[in-house]
Coordinates of C-alpha atoms in Angstrom, one line a residue:
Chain A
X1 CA -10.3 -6.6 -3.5
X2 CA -8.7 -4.4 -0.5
X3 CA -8.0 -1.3 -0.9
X4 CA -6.9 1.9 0.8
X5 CA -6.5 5.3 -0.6
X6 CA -5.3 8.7 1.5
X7 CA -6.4 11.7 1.2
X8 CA -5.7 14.8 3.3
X9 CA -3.4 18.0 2.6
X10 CA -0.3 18.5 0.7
X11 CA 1.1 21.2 2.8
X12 CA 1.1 22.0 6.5
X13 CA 2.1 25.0 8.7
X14 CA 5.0 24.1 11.3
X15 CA 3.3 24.1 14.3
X16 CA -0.6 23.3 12.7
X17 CA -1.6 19.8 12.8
X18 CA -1.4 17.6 10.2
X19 CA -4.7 15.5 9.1
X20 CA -4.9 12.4 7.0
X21 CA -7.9 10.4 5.7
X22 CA -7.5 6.6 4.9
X23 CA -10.4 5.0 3.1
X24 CA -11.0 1.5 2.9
X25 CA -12.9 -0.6 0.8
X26 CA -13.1 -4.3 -0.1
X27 CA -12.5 -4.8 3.6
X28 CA -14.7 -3.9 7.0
X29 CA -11.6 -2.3 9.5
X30 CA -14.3 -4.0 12.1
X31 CA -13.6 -7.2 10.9
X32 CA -9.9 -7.8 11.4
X33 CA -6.5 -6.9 11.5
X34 CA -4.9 -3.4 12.4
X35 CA -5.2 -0.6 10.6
X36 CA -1.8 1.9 10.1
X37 CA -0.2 4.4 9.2
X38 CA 3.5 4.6 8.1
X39 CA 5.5 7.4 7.0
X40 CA 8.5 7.5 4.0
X41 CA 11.0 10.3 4.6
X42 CA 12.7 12.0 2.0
X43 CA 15.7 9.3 1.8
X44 CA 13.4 6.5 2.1
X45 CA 13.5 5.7 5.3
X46 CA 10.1 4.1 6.6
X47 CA 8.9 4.5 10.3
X48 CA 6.2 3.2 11.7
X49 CA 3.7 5.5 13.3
X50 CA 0.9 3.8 15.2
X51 CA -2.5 1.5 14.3
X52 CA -6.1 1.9 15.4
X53 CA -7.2 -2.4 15.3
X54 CA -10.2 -4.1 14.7
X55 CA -12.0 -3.1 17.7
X56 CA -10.8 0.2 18.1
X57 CA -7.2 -0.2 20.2
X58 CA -5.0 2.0 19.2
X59 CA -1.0 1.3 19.5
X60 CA 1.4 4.4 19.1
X61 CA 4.7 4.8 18.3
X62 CA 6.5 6.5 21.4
X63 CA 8.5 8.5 19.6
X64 CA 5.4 10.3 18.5
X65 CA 3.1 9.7 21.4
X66 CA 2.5 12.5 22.4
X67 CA 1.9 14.2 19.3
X68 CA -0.1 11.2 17.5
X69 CA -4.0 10.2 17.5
X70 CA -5.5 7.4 15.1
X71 CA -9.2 7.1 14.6
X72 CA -11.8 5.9 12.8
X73 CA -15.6 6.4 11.4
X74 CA -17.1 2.5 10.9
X75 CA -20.3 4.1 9.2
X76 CA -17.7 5.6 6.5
X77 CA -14.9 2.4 7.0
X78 CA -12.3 5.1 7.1
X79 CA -9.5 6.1 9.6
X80 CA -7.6 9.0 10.2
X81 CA -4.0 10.4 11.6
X82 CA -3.6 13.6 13.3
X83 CA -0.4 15.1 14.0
X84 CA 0.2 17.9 16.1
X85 CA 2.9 20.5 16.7
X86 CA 4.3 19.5 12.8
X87 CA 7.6 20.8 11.8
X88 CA 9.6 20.3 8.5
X89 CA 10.8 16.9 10.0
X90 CA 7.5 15.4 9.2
X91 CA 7.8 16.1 5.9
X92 CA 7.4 12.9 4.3
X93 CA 4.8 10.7 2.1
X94 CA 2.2 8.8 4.2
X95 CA 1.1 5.4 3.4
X96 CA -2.6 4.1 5.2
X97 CA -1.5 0.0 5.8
X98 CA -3.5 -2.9 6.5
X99 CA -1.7 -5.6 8.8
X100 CA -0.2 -6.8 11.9
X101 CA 1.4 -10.2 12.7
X102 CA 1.7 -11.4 8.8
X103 CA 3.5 -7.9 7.8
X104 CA 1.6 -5.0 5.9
X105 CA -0.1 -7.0 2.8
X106 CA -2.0 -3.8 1.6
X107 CA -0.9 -0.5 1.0
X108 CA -2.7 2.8 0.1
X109 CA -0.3 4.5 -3.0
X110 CA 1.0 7.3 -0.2
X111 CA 0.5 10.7 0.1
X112 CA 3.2 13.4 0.3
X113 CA 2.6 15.8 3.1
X114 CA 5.3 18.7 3.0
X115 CA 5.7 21.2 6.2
X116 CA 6.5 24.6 5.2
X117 CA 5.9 28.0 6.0
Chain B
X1 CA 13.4 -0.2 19.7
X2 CA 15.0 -3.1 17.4
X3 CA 17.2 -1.9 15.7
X4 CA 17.2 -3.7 12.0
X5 CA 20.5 -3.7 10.1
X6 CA 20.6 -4.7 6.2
X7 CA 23.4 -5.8 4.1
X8 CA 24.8 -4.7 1.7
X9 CA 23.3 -1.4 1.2
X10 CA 23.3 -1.9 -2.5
X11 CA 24.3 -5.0 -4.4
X12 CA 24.6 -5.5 -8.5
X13 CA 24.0 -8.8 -10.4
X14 CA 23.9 -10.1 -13.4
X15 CA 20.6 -11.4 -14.9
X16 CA 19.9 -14.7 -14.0
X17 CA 22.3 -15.1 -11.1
X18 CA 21.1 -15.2 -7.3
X19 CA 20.8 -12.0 -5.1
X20 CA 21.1 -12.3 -1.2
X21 CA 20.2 -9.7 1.4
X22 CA 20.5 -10.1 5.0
X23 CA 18.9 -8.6 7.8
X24 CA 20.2 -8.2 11.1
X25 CA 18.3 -7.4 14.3
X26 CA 19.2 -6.2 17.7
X27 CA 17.3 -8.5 19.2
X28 CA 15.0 -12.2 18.8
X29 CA 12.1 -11.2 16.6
X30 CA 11.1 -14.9 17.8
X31 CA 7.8 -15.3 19.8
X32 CA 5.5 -18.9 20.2
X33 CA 7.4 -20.5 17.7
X34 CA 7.4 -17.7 14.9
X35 CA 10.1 -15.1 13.9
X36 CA 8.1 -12.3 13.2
X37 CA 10.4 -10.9 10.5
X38 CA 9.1 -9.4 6.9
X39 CA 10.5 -8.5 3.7
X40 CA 9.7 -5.8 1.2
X41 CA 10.2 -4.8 -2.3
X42 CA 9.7 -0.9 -3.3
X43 CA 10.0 0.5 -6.7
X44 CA 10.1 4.2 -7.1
X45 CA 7.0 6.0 -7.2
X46 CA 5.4 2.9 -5.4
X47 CA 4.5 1.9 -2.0
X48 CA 5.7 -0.9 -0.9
X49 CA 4.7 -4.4 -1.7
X50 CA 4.9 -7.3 1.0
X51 CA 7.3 -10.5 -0.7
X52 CA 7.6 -12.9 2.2
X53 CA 5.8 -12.6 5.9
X54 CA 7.4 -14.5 9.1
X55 CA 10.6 -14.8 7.5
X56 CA 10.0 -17.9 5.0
X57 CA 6.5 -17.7 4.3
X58 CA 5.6 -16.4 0.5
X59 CA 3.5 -14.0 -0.1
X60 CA 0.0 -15.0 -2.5
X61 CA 1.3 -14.0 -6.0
X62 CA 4.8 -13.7 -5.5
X63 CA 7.0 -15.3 -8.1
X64 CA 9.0 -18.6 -6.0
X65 CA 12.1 -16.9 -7.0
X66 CA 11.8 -14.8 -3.8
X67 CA 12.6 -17.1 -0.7
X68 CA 13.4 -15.9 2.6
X69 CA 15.5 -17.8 5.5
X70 CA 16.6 -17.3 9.1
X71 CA 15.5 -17.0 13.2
X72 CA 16.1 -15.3 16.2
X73 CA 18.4 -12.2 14.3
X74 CA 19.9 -13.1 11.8
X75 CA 17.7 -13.1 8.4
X76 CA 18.0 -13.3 4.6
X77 CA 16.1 -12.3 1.6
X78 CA 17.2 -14.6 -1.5
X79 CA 16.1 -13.6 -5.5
X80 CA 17.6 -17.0 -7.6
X81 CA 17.0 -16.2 -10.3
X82 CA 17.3 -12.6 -10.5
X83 CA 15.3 -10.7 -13.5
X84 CA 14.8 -7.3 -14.6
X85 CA 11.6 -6.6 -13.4
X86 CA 13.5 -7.2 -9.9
X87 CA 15.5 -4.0 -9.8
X88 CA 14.2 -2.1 -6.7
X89 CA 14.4 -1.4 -3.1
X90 CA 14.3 -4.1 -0.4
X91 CA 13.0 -3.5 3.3
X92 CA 12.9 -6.0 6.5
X93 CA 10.3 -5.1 9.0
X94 CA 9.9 -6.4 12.4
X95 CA 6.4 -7.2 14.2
X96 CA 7.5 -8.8 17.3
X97 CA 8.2 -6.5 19.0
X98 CA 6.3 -2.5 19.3
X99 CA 7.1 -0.3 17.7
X100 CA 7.7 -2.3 14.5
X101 CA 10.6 -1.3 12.6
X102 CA 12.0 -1.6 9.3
X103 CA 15.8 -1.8 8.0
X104 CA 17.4 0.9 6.2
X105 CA 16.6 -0.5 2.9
X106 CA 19.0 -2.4 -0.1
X107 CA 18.8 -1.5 -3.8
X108 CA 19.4 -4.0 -6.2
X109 CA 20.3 -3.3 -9.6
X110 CA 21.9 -5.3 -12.5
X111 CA 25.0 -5.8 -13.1

């Protein structure tokens, strides 16, 4: 069975970077699909934040391009999200997401990541 | 960016009646004969869980009381009949177009 699970720190500096783990198993992230991450801010909105694919393409969204990088260890099947320049904006819980054309199928359970001093 | 609009924001009904959600977008999620539109059902504490993928298409394991309709921009999420266990948060997401989006959400509780 596919599964995802994040990992990373609770609480960030403003102005540190934020770092997230997503580790897969049940699934190769070589094999198929694109691999995401997706943030919930407090008031449930959900925004998509970018993908590393299959074959290593990554896909941003450009709201957050120049702050965002996606990648990924094969020889551990994980990926990762770094943030830069954080402030309390990106406070928010942040889901790892397997999918692409057929919608986000599986979900990691979500991590919350608060910015504060 | 499309722009997804849902309706209502929240909506109450009585057990065993049907539930109906729509989704508006700013623009075709159509592409090669597809609509590239998604829905989603959260429940708190939860990530959300995928229900029906290019619009009409059910997802393995959901219960055939979810069915989802529509094209182009206009698109609805339909729960006939409605239980309990259905009281949540529902989401449209768009992949036709980058970045993907997702509606501002509808909660759904009984009535």
């Amino acid at each position: 069975d596919v599964q995802l699970q994040e990992s990373g720190p609770g609480l960030v500096k403003p102005s540190q970077s934020l770092s997230l783990t997503c580790t897969v198993t049940g699934y190769s992230i070589t094999s198929d699909y694109a691999w995401n991450w997706i943030r919930q801010f407090p008031g449930n909105k959900l925004e998509w934040m970018g993908y590393i694919s299959y074959s290593g393409s990554t896909s941003y969204n450009p709201s957050l391009k120049s702050r965002i990088s996606i990648t990924r260890d094969t020889s551990k099947n994980q990926f990762f999200l770094q943030l830069n320049s954080v402030t309390t904006e990106d406070t928010a819980t942040y889901y790892c997401a397997r999918g692409y054309d057929d919608g986000f199928a599986y979900w990691g359970q979500g991590t919350l990541v608060t910015v504060s001093a | 960016d499309i722009v997804l609009t849902q309706s209502p924001a929240s909506l109450a009904v009585s057990l065993g009646q049907r539930a109906t959600i729509s989704c508006r977008a700013s623009e075709s999620v159509d592409s090669y004969g597809n609509s590239f539109m998604h829905w989603y059902q959260q429940k708190p504490g939860q990530p959300p869980k995928l229900l029906i993928y290019r619009a009409s298409n059910l997802e393995s394991g959901i219960p055939a009381r979810f069915s989802g309709s529509g094209s182009r921009t206009d698109f609805t999420l339909t729960i006939n009949p409605v239980e309990a266990d259905d009281v949540a948060t529902y989401y449209c997401q768009q992949s036709n177009e980058d970045p993907y989006t997702f509606g501002g959400g509808t909660k759904l509780e009984i009535k």
